[in-house]
Amino acid sequence: MPPTSVTVFGLGYVGCVTAACLAEIGHIVTGVDRDEHKVQNVREGRAPFYEPGLEDIVKSNVAAGRLRACRTAVEGLEQADIALICVGTPSEPNGNIGLDQLRRVTAEIAAELGKRPRSFIVAIRSTVFPGTCEEIVLPAFRHLPEVHVVSNPEFLREGSAVRDFREPPLTVVGGDNPSAVKTVAGIYENLGVEPCLVALRTAEMIKYACNAFHAVKISFANEIGALCGPLAIPALEVMDTLCRDTKLNISPAYLRPGFAFGGSCLPKDLRAVNYRASRLDLKVPMLESVMESNHQQLVRAMRRVDELQGRIGVVGLAFKENTDDLRESPVVTLLEHLIGKGREVRVWDPHIRLEAIYGANRDYILKSIPHIGRLLAPNLSELTSWGADHLVLTQKPSEDLRRDLTASGLPVVDLAGWF
Ligand SMILES: NC(=O)c1ccc[n+]([C@@H]2O[C@H](COP(=O)([O-])OP(=O)(O)OC[C@H]3O[C@@H](n4cnc5c(N)ncnc54)[C@H](O)[C@@H]3O)[C@@H](O)[C@H]2O)c1
């Protein structure tokens, strides 16, 4: 892509790094900030704060004429095709984010573009909650149909921001106008990273999902470390070894929104960890909250199924596909709930025949639902011919099952997130 003329609003940690690094990969960049000190620093070829490697990039690109700085939108927007908004969105006392800087900067840009309407892209790089572009930014440009708004969240980390810009962990561009989305993705083309092009709200949410995930990872490692301490176990060795499993641990496994977990291991082992932690007088609130989080996922599923009218055919009784283990299956709890509500319900699981299960597995299901035998359908066609009005899928379906569910013509409520 040929060099683009980009104006970066906000020369803070994100904006200054973005402005300098975009200039370094060949774009013509103007940085705008209300803060005279930051503007003056950049003009004089200095980084306005400490960030490894930044000062050199600012200096060389100012000298090369690819990076300049100014204080107002009037000066900043003279030649630009794209505005990257990097203003602050600080936390408010109630946890919400403050959008004053965003409101103000969009109003300034809209006022300036209003004087000379032209084709223009406003890309929001600040972290804003999903819906903010639609609720705050788009309305500011409603009277300017040539202006397109995209979300382009930033993933750099302070302390390694320049390296993160050059080797981004993720490039996400979201928006409704494919040409605008492509243009913004194009400014990062030289970095050689395949951008993820998504919808506007999706881009905003991806940023929050990433940061929440990072925070959860840190707290998880810290709680495991806290547990290792009093047990005289080397926490680093435990976590390093955990990370060596790239099939189940450091991988996409278990990172798909779906139904609640269950089975004979996860609930049991989490309870044991939490019990032992409490015996050690150790607070591990994240690990303690996992069972409750799982319960809430089940409650949400129950509410979804409660809303269905008529007969309910549940597909999948075990806690996951390809097993006949019923111990602590959340589907059993779902069925108990539906039976308790007097709903007409039957269930079919491709791998469960009551006469074939025995021991703790059989005891568990008969104790939970004594008349399960009457509810179990031997196959999908019996479930449908019984008169199910809805099929509720609780497990990952095989390709054959997916086809049969579609062929049934019945509405499928997919609790597992695969359909
Ligand atoms: N700091 C990080 O590591 C990081 C990483 C990823 C994303 N983010 C997100 O990026 C955004 C910016 O973060 P930051 O740390 O760079 O903030 P910051 O406070 O360091 O910088 C914001 C800058 O915007 C300027 N500004 C405010 N209103 C302006 C206006 N109308 N015109 C021009 N400039 C204006 C401020 O003067 C300030 O210099 C936030 O939404 C933040 O959550 C931050």
Short mmCIF file of N, CA, C and O and ligand atoms in Angstrom, two decimals, residues 8-16 32-35 38 49 71 85-90 101-102 104-106 108 125-128 153-158 207 211, ligand 1:
data_model
loop_
_atom_site.label_atom_id
_atom_site.label_comp_id
_atom_site.label_asym_id
_atom_site.label_seq_id
_atom_site.Cartn_x
_atom_site.Cartn_y
_atom_site.Cartn_z
N VAL A 8 -2.87 11.16 14.05
CA VAL A 8 -3.08 10.42 15.29
C VAL A 8 -3.49 11.42 16.37
O VAL A 8 -2.75 12.36 16.67
N PHE A 9 -4.68 11.22 16.94
CA PHE A 9 -5.17 12.12 18.00
C PHE A 9 -4.83 11.52 19.36
O PHE A 9 -5.29 10.43 19.68
N GLY A 10 -4.04 12.24 20.13
CA GLY A 10 -3.57 11.75 21.42
C GLY A 10 -2.14 11.26 21.24
O GLY A 10 -1.88 10.34 20.45
N LEU A 11 -1.19 11.92 21.94
CA LEU A 11 0.22 11.50 21.85
C LEU A 11 0.67 10.90 23.17
O LEU A 11 1.77 11.15 23.65
N GLY A 12 -0.23 10.13 23.78
CA GLY A 12 0.11 9.43 25.02
C GLY A 12 0.86 8.14 24.69
O GLY A 12 1.44 7.99 23.61
N TYR A 13 0.81 7.20 25.62
CA TYR A 13 1.57 5.95 25.45
C TYR A 13 1.20 5.24 24.15
O TYR A 13 2.07 4.74 23.44
N VAL A 14 -0.09 5.19 23.85
CA VAL A 14 -0.51 4.50 22.63
C VAL A 14 -0.29 5.38 21.40
O VAL A 14 0.31 4.95 20.40
N GLY A 15 -0.76 6.61 21.49
CA GLY A 15 -0.74 7.49 20.32
C GLY A 15 0.66 7.81 19.84
O GLY A 15 0.93 7.79 18.63
N CYS A 16 1.57 8.11 20.76
CA CYS A 16 2.91 8.51 20.33
C CYS A 16 3.65 7.33 19.70
O CYS A 16 4.31 7.48 18.67
N VAL A 32 -1.57 14.81 17.04
CA VAL A 32 -2.26 15.96 17.63
C VAL A 32 -2.47 15.68 19.11
O VAL A 32 -2.94 14.60 19.48
N ASP A 33 -2.10 16.65 19.94
CA ASP A 33 -2.40 16.51 21.36
C ASP A 33 -2.68 17.89 21.95
O ASP A 33 -2.07 18.89 21.55
N ARG A 34 -3.61 17.89 22.92
CA ARG A 34 -3.93 19.16 23.58
C ARG A 34 -2.79 19.58 24.51
O ARG A 34 -2.70 20.72 24.90
N ASP A 35 -1.96 18.62 24.85
CA ASP A 35 -0.88 18.85 25.82
C ASP A 35 0.35 19.43 25.10
O ASP A 35 1.03 18.73 24.33
N LYS A 38 3.76 17.55 25.31
CA LYS A 38 3.95 16.38 24.45
C LYS A 38 4.23 16.82 23.01
O LYS A 38 5.12 16.27 22.34
N PHE A 49 7.68 10.57 26.90
CA PHE A 49 7.74 9.71 28.09
C PHE A 49 8.70 8.58 27.78
O PHE A 49 9.12 8.42 26.62
N ARG A 71 -1.21 21.00 17.88
CA ARG A 71 -2.11 21.00 19.03
C ARG A 71 -3.59 20.97 18.66
O ARG A 71 -4.43 20.71 19.53
N ILE A 85 -7.78 7.55 16.53
CA ILE A 85 -8.10 8.18 17.82
C ILE A 85 -7.46 7.37 18.94
O ILE A 85 -7.81 6.20 19.15
N CYS A 86 -6.53 8.00 19.65
CA CYS A 86 -5.79 7.31 20.73
C CYS A 86 -5.92 8.10 22.03
O CYS A 86 -4.98 8.11 22.84
N VAL A 87 -7.04 8.75 22.25
CA VAL A 87 -7.20 9.53 23.48
C VAL A 87 -7.47 8.60 24.65
O VAL A 87 -7.80 7.42 24.47
N GLY A 88 -7.37 9.12 25.85
CA GLY A 88 -7.55 8.29 27.04
C GLY A 88 -9.03 7.96 27.28
O GLY A 88 -9.92 8.73 26.94
N THR A 89 -9.25 6.77 27.85
CA THR A 89 -10.60 6.37 28.28
C THR A 89 -10.47 5.87 29.71
O THR A 89 -10.57 4.67 29.98
N PRO A 90 -10.20 6.80 30.67
CA PRO A 90 -9.86 6.37 32.02
C PRO A 90 -11.04 5.78 32.80
O PRO A 90 -12.20 6.02 32.45
N GLN A 101 -13.00 12.47 26.74
CA GLN A 101 -11.95 12.77 25.75
C GLN A 101 -12.40 12.31 24.36
O GLN A 101 -12.15 12.99 23.36
N LEU A 102 -13.07 11.16 24.31
CA LEU A 102 -13.52 10.63 23.02
C LEU A 102 -14.61 11.54 22.42
O LEU A 102 -14.58 11.86 21.22
N ARG A 104 -15.10 14.66 22.99
CA ARG A 104 -14.53 15.95 22.61
C ARG A 104 -13.74 15.85 21.30
O ARG A 104 -13.91 16.67 20.40
N VAL A 105 -12.93 14.82 21.19
CA VAL A 105 -12.09 14.72 19.98
C VAL A 105 -12.95 14.44 18.75
O VAL A 105 -12.69 14.98 17.67
N THR A 106 -14.00 13.63 18.90
CA THR A 106 -14.85 13.36 17.73
C THR A 106 -15.60 14.63 17.32
O THR A 106 -15.76 14.90 16.13
N GLU A 108 -14.48 17.66 17.71
CA GLU A 108 -13.50 18.54 17.05
C GLU A 108 -13.26 18.10 15.60
O GLU A 108 -13.22 18.93 14.68
N ARG A 125 -8.82 3.71 18.12
CA ARG A 125 -7.77 2.82 18.63
C ARG A 125 -7.81 2.76 20.16
O ARG A 125 -7.28 1.83 20.77
N SER A 126 -8.43 3.76 20.77
CA SER A 126 -8.62 3.73 22.22
C SER A 126 -9.49 2.53 22.58
O SER A 126 -10.27 2.04 21.75
N THR A 127 -9.35 2.07 23.81
CA THR A 127 -10.16 0.95 24.27
C THR A 127 -11.53 1.47 24.69
O THR A 127 -11.63 2.27 25.64
N VAL A 128 -12.57 1.05 23.97
CA VAL A 128 -13.93 1.50 24.31
C VAL A 128 -14.86 0.30 24.36
O VAL A 128 -14.71 -0.65 23.59
N PRO A 153 -8.66 -1.60 17.61
CA PRO A 153 -8.08 -1.59 18.95
C PRO A 153 -6.57 -1.85 18.97
O PRO A 153 -6.04 -2.54 18.10
N GLU A 154 -5.95 -1.28 19.99
CA GLU A 154 -4.50 -1.38 20.15
C GLU A 154 -4.17 -2.48 21.16
O GLU A 154 -4.81 -2.59 22.19
N PHE A 155 -3.15 -3.27 20.85
CA PHE A 155 -2.78 -4.38 21.76
C PHE A 155 -1.38 -4.23 22.33
O PHE A 155 -0.87 -5.16 22.95
N LEU A 156 -0.73 -3.07 22.09
CA LEU A 156 0.66 -2.96 22.58
C LEU A 156 0.72 -2.87 24.11
O LEU A 156 -0.26 -2.51 24.77
N ARG A 157 1.88 -3.23 24.62
CA ARG A 157 2.10 -3.18 26.08
C ARG A 157 3.18 -2.16 26.38
O ARG A 157 4.21 -2.12 25.69
N GLU A 158 2.93 -1.35 27.41
CA GLU A 158 3.96 -0.40 27.82
C GLU A 158 5.22 -1.19 28.19
O GLU A 158 5.14 -2.26 28.78
N LYS A 207 -10.98 -6.65 22.11
CA LYS A 207 -10.00 -5.98 22.97
C LYS A 207 -10.28 -6.29 24.45
O LYS A 207 -9.37 -6.62 25.22
N ASN A 211 -7.90 -8.46 27.13
CA ASN A 211 -7.37 -7.96 28.40
C ASN A 211 -7.92 -8.74 29.60
O ASN A 211 -7.20 -8.99 30.57
N1 LIG B 1 -1.29 2.38 27.71
C1 LIG B 1 -1.40 1.18 27.21
O1 LIG B 1 -0.57 0.30 27.40
C2 LIG B 1 -2.57 0.85 26.31
C3 LIG B 1 -2.53 -0.29 25.51
C4 LIG B 1 -3.60 -0.57 24.67
C5 LIG B 1 -4.68 0.29 24.65
N2 LIG B 1 -4.71 1.39 25.46
C6 LIG B 1 -5.86 2.29 25.35
O2 LIG B 1 -5.48 3.36 24.49
C7 LIG B 1 -6.07 4.58 24.93
C8 LIG B 1 -5.00 5.62 25.20
O3 LIG B 1 -4.19 5.16 26.25
P1 LIG B 1 -2.88 5.93 26.68
O4 LIG B 1 -2.27 5.13 27.76
O5 LIG B 1 -2.11 6.26 25.47
O6 LIG B 1 -3.54 7.27 27.28
P2 LIG B 1 -2.76 8.62 27.70
O7 LIG B 1 -3.57 9.23 28.77
O8 LIG B 1 -1.32 8.34 27.93
O9 LIG B 1 -2.85 9.51 26.39
C9 LIG B 1 -4.02 10.12 25.95
C10 LIG B 1 -3.64 11.40 25.27
O10 LIG B 1 -4.78 11.93 24.59
C11 LIG B 1 -4.66 13.35 24.67
N3 LIG B 1 -5.95 13.95 24.34
C12 LIG B 1 -7.09 13.94 25.07
N4 LIG B 1 -8.05 14.62 24.42
C13 LIG B 1 -7.52 15.06 23.25
C14 LIG B 1 -8.02 15.81 22.17
N5 LIG B 1 -9.27 16.25 22.13
N6 LIG B 1 -7.19 16.07 21.15
C15 LIG B 1 -5.92 15.63 21.15
N7 LIG B 1 -5.38 14.92 22.17
C16 LIG B 1 -6.18 14.64 23.20
C17 LIG B 1 -4.20 13.60 26.09
O11 LIG B 1 -3.65 14.88 26.23
C18 LIG B 1 -3.17 12.49 26.25
O12 LIG B 1 -1.87 12.91 25.89
C19 LIG B 1 -6.93 4.21 26.14
O13 LIG B 1 -8.24 3.95 25.70
C20 LIG B 1 -6.27 2.96 26.66
O14 LIG B 1 -7.18 2.16 27.39
C21 LIG B 1 -3.67 1.68 26.28
#
